[in-house]
PDB file of C-alpha atoms in Angstrom:
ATOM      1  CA  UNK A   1      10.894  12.492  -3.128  1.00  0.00           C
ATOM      2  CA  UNK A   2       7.550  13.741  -4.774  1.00  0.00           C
ATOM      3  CA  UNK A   3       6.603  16.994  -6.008  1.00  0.00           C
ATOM      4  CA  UNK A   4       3.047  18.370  -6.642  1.00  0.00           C
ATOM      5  CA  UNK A   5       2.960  21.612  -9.359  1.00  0.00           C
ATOM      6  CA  UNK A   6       0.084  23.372 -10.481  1.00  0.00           C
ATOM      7  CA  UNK A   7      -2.135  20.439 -10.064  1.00  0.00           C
ATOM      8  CA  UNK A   8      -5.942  20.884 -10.696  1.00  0.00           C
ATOM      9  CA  UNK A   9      -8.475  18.527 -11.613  1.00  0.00           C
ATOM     10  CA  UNK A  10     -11.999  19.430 -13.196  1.00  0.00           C
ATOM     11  CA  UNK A  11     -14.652  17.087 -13.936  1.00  0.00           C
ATOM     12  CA  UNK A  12     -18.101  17.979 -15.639  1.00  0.00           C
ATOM     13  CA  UNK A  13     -21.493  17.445 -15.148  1.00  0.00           C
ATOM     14  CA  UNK A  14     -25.073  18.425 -16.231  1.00  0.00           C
ATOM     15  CA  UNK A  15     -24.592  21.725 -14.317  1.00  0.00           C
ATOM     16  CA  UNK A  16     -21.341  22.136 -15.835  1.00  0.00           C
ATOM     17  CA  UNK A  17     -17.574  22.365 -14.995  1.00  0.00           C
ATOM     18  CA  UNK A  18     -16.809  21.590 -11.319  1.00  0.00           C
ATOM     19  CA  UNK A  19     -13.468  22.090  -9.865  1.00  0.00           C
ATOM     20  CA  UNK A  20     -12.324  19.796  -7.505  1.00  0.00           C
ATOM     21  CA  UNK A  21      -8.454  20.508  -7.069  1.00  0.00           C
ATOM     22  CA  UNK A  22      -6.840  24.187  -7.709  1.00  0.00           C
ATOM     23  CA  UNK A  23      -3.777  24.758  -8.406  1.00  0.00           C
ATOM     24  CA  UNK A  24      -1.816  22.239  -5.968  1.00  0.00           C
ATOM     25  CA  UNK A  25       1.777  22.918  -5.244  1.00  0.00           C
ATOM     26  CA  UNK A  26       3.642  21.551  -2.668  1.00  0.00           C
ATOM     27  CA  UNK A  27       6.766  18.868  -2.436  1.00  0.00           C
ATOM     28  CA  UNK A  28       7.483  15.972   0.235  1.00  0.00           C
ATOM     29  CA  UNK A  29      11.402  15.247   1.127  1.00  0.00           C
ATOM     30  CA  UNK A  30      12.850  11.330   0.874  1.00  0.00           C
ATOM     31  CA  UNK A  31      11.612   9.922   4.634  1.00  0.00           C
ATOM     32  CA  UNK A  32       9.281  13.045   5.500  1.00  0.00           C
ATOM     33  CA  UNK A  33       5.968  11.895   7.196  1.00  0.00           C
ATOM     34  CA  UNK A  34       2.831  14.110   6.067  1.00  0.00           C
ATOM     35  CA  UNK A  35      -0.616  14.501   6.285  1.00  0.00           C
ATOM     36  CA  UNK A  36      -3.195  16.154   4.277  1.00  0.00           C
ATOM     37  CA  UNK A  37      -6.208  17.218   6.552  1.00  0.00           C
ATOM     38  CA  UNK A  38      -9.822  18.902   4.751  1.00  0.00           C
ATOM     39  CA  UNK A  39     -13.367  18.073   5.235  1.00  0.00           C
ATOM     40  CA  UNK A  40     -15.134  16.116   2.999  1.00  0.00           C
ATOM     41  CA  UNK A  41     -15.486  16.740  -0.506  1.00  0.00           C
ATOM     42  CA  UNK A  42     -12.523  19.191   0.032  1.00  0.00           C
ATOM     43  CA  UNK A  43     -10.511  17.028  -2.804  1.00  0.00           C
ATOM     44  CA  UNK A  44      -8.243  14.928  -0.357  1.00  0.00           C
ATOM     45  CA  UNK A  45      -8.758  11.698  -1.510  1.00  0.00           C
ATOM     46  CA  UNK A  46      -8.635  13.183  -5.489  1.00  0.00           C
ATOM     47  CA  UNK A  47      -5.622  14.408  -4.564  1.00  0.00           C
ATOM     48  CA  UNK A  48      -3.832  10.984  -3.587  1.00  0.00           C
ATOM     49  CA  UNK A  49      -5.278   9.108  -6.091  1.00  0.00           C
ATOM     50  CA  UNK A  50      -3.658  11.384  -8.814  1.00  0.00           C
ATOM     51  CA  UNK A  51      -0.311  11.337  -6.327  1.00  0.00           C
ATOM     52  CA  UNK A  52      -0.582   7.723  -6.935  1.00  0.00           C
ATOM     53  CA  UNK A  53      -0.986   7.897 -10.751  1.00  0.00           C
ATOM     54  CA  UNK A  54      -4.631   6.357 -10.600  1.00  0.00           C
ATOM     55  CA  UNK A  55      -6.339   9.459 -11.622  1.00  0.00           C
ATOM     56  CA  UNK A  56      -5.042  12.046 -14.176  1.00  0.00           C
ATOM     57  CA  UNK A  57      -4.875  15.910 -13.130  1.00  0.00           C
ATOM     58  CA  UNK A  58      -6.103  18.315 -15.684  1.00  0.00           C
ATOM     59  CA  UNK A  59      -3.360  20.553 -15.868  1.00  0.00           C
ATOM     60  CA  UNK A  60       0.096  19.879 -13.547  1.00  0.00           C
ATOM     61  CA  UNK A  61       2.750  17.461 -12.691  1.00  0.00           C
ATOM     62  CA  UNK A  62       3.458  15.181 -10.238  1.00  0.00           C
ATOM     63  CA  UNK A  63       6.963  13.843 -10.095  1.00  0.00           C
ATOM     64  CA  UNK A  64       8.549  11.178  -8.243  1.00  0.00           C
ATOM     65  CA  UNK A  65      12.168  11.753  -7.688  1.00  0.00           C
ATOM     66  CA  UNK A  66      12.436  14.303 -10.864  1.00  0.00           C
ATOM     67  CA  UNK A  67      10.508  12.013 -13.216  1.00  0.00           C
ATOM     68  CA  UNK A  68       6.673  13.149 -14.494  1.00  0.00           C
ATOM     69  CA  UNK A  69       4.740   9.892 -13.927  1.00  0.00           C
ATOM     70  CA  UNK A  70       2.236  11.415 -16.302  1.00  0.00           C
ATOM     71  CA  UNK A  71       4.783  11.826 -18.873  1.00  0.00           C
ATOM     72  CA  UNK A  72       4.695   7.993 -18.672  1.00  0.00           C
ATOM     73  CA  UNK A  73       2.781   4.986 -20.640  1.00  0.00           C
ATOM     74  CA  UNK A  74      -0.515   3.833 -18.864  1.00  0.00           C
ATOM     75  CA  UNK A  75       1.484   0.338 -18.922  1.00  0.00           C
ATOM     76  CA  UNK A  76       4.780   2.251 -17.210  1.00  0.00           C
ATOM     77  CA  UNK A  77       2.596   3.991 -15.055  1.00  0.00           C
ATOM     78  CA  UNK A  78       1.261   1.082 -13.308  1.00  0.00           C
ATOM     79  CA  UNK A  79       4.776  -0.622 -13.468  1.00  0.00           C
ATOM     80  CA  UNK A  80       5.890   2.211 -11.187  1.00  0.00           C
ATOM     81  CA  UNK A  81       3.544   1.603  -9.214  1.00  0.00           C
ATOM     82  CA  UNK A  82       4.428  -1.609  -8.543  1.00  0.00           C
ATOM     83  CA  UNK A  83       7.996  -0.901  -7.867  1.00  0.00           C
ATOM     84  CA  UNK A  84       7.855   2.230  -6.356  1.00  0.00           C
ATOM     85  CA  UNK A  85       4.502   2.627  -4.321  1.00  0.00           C
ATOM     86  CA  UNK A  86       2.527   1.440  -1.131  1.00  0.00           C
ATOM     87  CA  UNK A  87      -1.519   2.491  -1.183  1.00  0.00           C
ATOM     88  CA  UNK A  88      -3.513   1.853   2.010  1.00  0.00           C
ATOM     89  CA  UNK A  89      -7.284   1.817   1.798  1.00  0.00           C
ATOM     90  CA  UNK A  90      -9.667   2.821   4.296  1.00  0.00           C
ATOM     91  CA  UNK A  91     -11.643  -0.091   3.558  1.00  0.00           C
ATOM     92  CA  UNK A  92      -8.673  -2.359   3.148  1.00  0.00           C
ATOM     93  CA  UNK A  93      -9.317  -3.473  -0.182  1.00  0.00           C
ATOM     94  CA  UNK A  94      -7.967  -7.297  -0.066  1.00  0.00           C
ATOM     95  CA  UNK A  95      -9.321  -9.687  -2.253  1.00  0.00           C
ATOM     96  CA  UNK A  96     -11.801 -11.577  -0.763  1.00  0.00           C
ATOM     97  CA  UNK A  97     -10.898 -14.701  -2.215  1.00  0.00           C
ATOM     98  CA  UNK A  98      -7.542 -14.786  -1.216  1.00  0.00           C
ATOM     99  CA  UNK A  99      -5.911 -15.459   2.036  1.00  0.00           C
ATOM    100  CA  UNK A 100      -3.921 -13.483   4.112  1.00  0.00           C
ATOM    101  CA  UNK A 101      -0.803 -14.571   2.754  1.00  0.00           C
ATOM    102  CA  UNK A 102      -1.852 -14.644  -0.659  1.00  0.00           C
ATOM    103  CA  UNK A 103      -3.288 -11.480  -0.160  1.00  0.00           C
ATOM    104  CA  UNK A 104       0.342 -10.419   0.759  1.00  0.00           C
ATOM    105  CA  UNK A 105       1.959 -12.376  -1.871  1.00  0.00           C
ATOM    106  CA  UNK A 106       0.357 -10.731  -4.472  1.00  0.00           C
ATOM    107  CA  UNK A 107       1.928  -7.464  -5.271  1.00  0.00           C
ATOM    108  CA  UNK A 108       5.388  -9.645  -5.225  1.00  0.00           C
ATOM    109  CA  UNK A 109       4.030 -12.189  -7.531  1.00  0.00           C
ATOM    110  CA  UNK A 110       2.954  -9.389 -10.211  1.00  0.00           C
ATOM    111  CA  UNK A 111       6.396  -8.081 -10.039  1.00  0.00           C
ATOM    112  CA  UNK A 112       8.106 -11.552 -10.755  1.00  0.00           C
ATOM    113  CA  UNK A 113       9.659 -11.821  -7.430  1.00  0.00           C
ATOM    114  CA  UNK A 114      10.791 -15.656  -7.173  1.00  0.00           C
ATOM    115  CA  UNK A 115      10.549 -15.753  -2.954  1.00  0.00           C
ATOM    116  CA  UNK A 116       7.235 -13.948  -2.327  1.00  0.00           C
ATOM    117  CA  UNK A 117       5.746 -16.505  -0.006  1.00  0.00           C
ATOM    118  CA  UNK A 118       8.468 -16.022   2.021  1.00  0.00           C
ATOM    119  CA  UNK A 119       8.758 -12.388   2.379  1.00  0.00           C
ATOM    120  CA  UNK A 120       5.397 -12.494   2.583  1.00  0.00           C
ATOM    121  CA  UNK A 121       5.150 -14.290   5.699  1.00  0.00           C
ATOM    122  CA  UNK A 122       8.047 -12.413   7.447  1.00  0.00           C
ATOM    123  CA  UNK A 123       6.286  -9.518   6.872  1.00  0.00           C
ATOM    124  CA  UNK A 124       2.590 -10.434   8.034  1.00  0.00           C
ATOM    125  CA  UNK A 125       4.644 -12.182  11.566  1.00  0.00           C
ATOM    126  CA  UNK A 126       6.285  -8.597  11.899  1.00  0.00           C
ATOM    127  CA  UNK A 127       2.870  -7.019  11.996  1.00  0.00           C
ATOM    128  CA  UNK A 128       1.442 -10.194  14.551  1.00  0.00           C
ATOM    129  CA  UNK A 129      -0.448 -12.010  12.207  1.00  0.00           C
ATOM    130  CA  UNK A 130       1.895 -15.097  12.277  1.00  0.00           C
ATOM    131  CA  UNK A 131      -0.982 -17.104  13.358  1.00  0.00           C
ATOM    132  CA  UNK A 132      -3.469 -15.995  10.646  1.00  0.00           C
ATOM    133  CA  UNK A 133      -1.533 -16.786   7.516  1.00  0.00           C
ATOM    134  CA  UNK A 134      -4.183 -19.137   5.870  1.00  0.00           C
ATOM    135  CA  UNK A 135      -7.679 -16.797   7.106  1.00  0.00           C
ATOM    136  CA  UNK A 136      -9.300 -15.504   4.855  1.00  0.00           C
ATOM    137  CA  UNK A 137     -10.794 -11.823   5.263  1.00  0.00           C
ATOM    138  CA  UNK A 138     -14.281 -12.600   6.081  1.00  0.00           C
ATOM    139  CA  UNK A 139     -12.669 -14.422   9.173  1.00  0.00           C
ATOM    140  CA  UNK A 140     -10.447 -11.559  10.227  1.00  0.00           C
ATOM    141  CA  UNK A 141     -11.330  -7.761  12.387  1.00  0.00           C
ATOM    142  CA  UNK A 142     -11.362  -4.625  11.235  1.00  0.00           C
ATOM    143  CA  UNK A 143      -7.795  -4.182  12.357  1.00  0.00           C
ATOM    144  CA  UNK A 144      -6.379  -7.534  11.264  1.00  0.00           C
ATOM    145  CA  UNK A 145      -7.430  -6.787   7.482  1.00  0.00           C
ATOM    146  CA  UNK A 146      -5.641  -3.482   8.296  1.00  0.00           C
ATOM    147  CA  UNK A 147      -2.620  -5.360   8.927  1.00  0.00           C
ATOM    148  CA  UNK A 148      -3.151  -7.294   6.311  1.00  0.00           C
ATOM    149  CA  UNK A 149      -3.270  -4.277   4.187  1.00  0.00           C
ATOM    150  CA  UNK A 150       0.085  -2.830   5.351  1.00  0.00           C
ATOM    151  CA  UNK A 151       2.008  -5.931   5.663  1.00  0.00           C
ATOM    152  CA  UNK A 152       0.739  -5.897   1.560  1.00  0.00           C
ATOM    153  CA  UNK A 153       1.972  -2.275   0.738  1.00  0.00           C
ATOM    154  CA  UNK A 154       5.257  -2.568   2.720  1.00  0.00           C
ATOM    155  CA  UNK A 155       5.856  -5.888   1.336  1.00  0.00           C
ATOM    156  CA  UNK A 156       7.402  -4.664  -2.031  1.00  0.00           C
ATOM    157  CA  UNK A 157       9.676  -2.099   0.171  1.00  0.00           C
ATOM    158  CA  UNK A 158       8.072   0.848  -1.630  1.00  0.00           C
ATOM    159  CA  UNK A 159       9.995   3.826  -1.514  1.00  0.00           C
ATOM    160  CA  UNK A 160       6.497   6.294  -1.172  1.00  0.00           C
ATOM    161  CA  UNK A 161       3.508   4.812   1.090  1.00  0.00           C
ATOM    162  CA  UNK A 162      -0.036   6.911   0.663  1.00  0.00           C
ATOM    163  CA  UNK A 163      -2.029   5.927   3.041  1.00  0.00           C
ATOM    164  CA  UNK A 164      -6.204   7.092   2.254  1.00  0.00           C
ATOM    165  CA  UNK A 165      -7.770   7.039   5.846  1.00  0.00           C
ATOM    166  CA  UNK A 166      -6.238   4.312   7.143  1.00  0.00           C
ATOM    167  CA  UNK A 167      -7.902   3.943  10.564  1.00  0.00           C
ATOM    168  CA  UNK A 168     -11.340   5.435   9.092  1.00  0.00           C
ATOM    169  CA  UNK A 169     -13.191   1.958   9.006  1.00  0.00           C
ATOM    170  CA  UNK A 170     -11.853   1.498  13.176  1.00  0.00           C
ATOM    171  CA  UNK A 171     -12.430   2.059  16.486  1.00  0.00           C
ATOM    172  CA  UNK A 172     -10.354   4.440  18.117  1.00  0.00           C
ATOM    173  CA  UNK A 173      -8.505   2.193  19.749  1.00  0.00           C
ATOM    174  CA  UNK A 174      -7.503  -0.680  16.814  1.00  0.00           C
ATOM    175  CA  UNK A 175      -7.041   2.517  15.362  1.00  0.00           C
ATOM    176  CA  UNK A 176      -4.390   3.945  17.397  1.00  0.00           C
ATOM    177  CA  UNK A 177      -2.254   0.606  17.147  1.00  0.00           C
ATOM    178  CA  UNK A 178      -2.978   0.793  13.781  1.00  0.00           C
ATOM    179  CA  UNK A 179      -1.086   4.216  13.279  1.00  0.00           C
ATOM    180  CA  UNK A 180       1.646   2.978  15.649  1.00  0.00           C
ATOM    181  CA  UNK A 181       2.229   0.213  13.467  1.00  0.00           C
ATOM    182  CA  UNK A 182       2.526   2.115  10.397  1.00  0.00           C
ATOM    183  CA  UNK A 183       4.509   4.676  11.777  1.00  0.00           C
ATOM    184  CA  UNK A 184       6.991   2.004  13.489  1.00  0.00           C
ATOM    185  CA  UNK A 185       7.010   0.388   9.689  1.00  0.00           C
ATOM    186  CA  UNK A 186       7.715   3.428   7.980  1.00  0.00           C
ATOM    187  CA  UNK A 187      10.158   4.791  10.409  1.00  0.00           C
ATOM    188  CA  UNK A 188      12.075   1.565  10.216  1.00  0.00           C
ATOM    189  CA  UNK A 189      12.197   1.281   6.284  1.00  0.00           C
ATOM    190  CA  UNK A 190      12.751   5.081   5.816  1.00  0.00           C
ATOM    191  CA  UNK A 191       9.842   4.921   3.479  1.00  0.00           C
ATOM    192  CA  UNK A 192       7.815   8.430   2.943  1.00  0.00           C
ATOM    193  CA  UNK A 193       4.335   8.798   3.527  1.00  0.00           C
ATOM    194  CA  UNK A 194       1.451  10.499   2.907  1.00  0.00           C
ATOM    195  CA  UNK A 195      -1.999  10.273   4.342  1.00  0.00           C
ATOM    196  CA  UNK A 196      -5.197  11.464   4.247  1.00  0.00           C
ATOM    197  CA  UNK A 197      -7.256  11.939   7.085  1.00  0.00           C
ATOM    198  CA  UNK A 198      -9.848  14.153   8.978  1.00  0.00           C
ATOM    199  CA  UNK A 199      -8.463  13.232  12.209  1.00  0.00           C
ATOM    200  CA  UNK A 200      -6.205  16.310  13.577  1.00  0.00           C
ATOM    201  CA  UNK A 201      -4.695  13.846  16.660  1.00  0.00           C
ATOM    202  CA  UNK A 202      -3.458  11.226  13.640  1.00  0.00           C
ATOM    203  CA  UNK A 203      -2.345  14.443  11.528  1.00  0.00           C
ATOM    204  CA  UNK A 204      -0.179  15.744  14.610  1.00  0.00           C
ATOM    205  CA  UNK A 205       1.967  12.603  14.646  1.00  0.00           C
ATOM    206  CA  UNK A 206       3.263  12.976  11.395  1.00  0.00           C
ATOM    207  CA  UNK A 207       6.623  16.166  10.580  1.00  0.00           C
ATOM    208  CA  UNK A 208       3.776  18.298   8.873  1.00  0.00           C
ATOM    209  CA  UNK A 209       0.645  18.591   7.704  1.00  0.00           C
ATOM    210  CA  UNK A 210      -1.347  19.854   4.442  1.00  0.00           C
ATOM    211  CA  UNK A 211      -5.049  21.568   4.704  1.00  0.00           C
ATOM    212  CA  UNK A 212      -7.300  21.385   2.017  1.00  0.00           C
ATOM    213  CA  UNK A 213     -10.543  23.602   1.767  1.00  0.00           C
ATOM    214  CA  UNK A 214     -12.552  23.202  -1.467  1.00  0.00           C
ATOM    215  CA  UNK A 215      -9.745  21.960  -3.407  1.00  0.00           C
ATOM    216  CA  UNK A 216      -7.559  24.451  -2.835  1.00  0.00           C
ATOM    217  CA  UNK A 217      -3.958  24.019  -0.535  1.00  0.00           C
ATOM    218  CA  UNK A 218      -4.564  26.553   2.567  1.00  0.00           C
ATOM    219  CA  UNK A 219      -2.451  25.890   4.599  1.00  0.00           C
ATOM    220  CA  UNK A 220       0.891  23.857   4.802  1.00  0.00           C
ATOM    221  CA  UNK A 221       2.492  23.414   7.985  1.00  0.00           C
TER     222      UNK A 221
END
């Protein structure tokens, strides 16, 4: 499905050069469920973001099924996105202004789809919020915006999900049923995902998991 090679990413500053990724190889099968594990400031979250085609490595490729996204226009790039890819945020990153099922409605709208308010509210009464269509998300928890959030990146039936710390902003509990949900989703739709967290009892649930220690790939397992 995707395939990381010889990734590395190096930013500057008035000390000079830093490196924050090194040399990142590694490749994720169609369905596989993986999580990349590192303290912070180990390059996780860098990582992802360039997965996902919002950052730009400085030297490597990142291909989703055998085509270099980087290869592509800015303007393609963000097409793909929109076709091909789920992102969940830590901090949920819905528009404020929006509603739940606009919120949801969104991502479908950009990509021309004629039926989105109807897709979108299957999708946010599969994840419970039947109720909560027309909140906005000053109104909602913690884990409804969460909800929210996934019902939005499963919505356009993306073939990758990443997922960046997806029960970070929770309590352990909304957090749990948060990463039962997504799992359930993902299982069901045969999407593949990849997330990022520090949490080694979330990490354990999914086939494998990646280690990162100061932007370098340790450990895959």
């Amino acid at each position: 499905m995707i395939s990381v090679s010889q990734v590395s990413k190096t930013v500057s500053d008035a000390s000079g050069p830093l490196s924050i990724l090194r040399d990142i190889d590694f490749s994720v099968g169609v369905g596989e469920t993986v999580a990349i594990l590192g303290a912070s400031g180990s390059g996780k979250s860098t990582l992802l973001s360039i997965m996902a085609g919002l950052d730009t490595p400085s030297q490597g490729r990142v291909e989703l099924a055998g085509q270099d996204i980087f290869a592509m226009s800015e303007d393609s790039r963000a097409a793909w996105r929109g076709n091909h890819l789920g992102f969940v945020f830590q901090n949920f990153q819905l528009m404020g202004h929006l509603t739940a099922l606009e919120n949801v409605m969104l991502p479908l709208e950009l990509a021309g789809t004629s039926n989105a308010a109807n897709l979108a509210k299957s999708i946010l009464t599969q994840v419970g919020l039947a109720e909560r269509l027309r909140h906005f998300p000053k109104v909602m928890s913690g884990g409804e915006q969460q909800r929210v959030a996934l019902a939005r990146a499963f919505v356009v039936e993306p073939q990758l999900l990443l997922a960046d710390e997806p029960t970070g902003s929770l309590d352990a509990q909304t957090g749990e049923s948060i990463m039962n949900l997504m799992l359930q989703m993902n299982k069901a739709r045969g999407t593949t995902l990849i997330l990022v967290t520090h949490d080694q009892k979330l990490a354990q649930r999914c086939d494998r998991t990646l280690t990162l220690e100061a932007g370098r790939l340790i450990s895959q397992g």
